[in-house]
Amino acid sequence: MTGDVTHDTLHNGRVTYTQFINGYRTGLEPVLLAALVPARPGESILEAGCGAGAGLLCLNARVSDLHLTGIEADADTVALARFNLDRNHVSGYTLFQAEIPDMPRSLRQTCRNANGRFHHAFANPPWHPSGATPTSHPRRRRALFCDRNGWSCWITALAAWVMPGGTLSLALPAAAVCEAMRCLHEAEFGSITLFPLWPKAGRRAKIVLLQAVLGGRAGTAISPGLIIHEENGQYTAATRHVLCDGAALIP
């Protein structure tokens, strides 16, 4: 893979990762979101909007023997994700080029469960209002911008593919949490945990990770979350433990 890409690494070099120079560049959210997914060996996992595969790669590095399925709208990005997964010797994965909320019919055949659903699904959906920060690059527009409450369509679409007792994990702006919780309840998710990502101690969280259980009956809980940076701008020890060591986030 050559051309308009950079060859990077994740998890302190344990995962090789190639991404486009222009357009959308992977941030912390997919890596942290993958760390939140409570996957176990042998389970089937679905990521919507998988991009070049950062989330799937990090989850695969932490948990062995997973059946991974990714959905991505951009054809070039699907090809890059396939390159990344193959380069890291990931087996047992399937990638689809598709737009959310339109889910591929053959998706059910990839989860390998009798009920045709996945143990866990996760997504870092586009949530910026369309045109809020104009950009001419089509990949960046597709990754970041959506119509009003477009991300709520992702919740509805993914809900049909999670097995009872399974989880749906999302990264969303703090301002969207109330509406997201309403959508999750309407989709029969419960036991919702909010996991704030604090930029620094004492700062407001702009991004919140949400995790919900299909059919869960427990109330909503707010986790202590994760403080990303020290006052000097360096990552905190807890953040480094996830980003460098591939540790799980415990809600």
Short mmCIF file of C-alpha atoms in Angstrom, two decimals, residues 54 184 193 197:
data_model
loop_
_atom_site.label_atom_id
_atom_site.label_comp_id
_atom_site.label_asym_id
_atom_site.label_seq_id
_atom_site.Cartn_x
_atom_site.Cartn_y
_atom_site.Cartn_z
CA ALA A 54 -8.24 0.92 14.17
CA LEU A 184 -31.39 3.29 23.46
CA THR A 193 -23.25 3.20 31.64
CA LEU A 197 -13.57 11.28 28.66
#
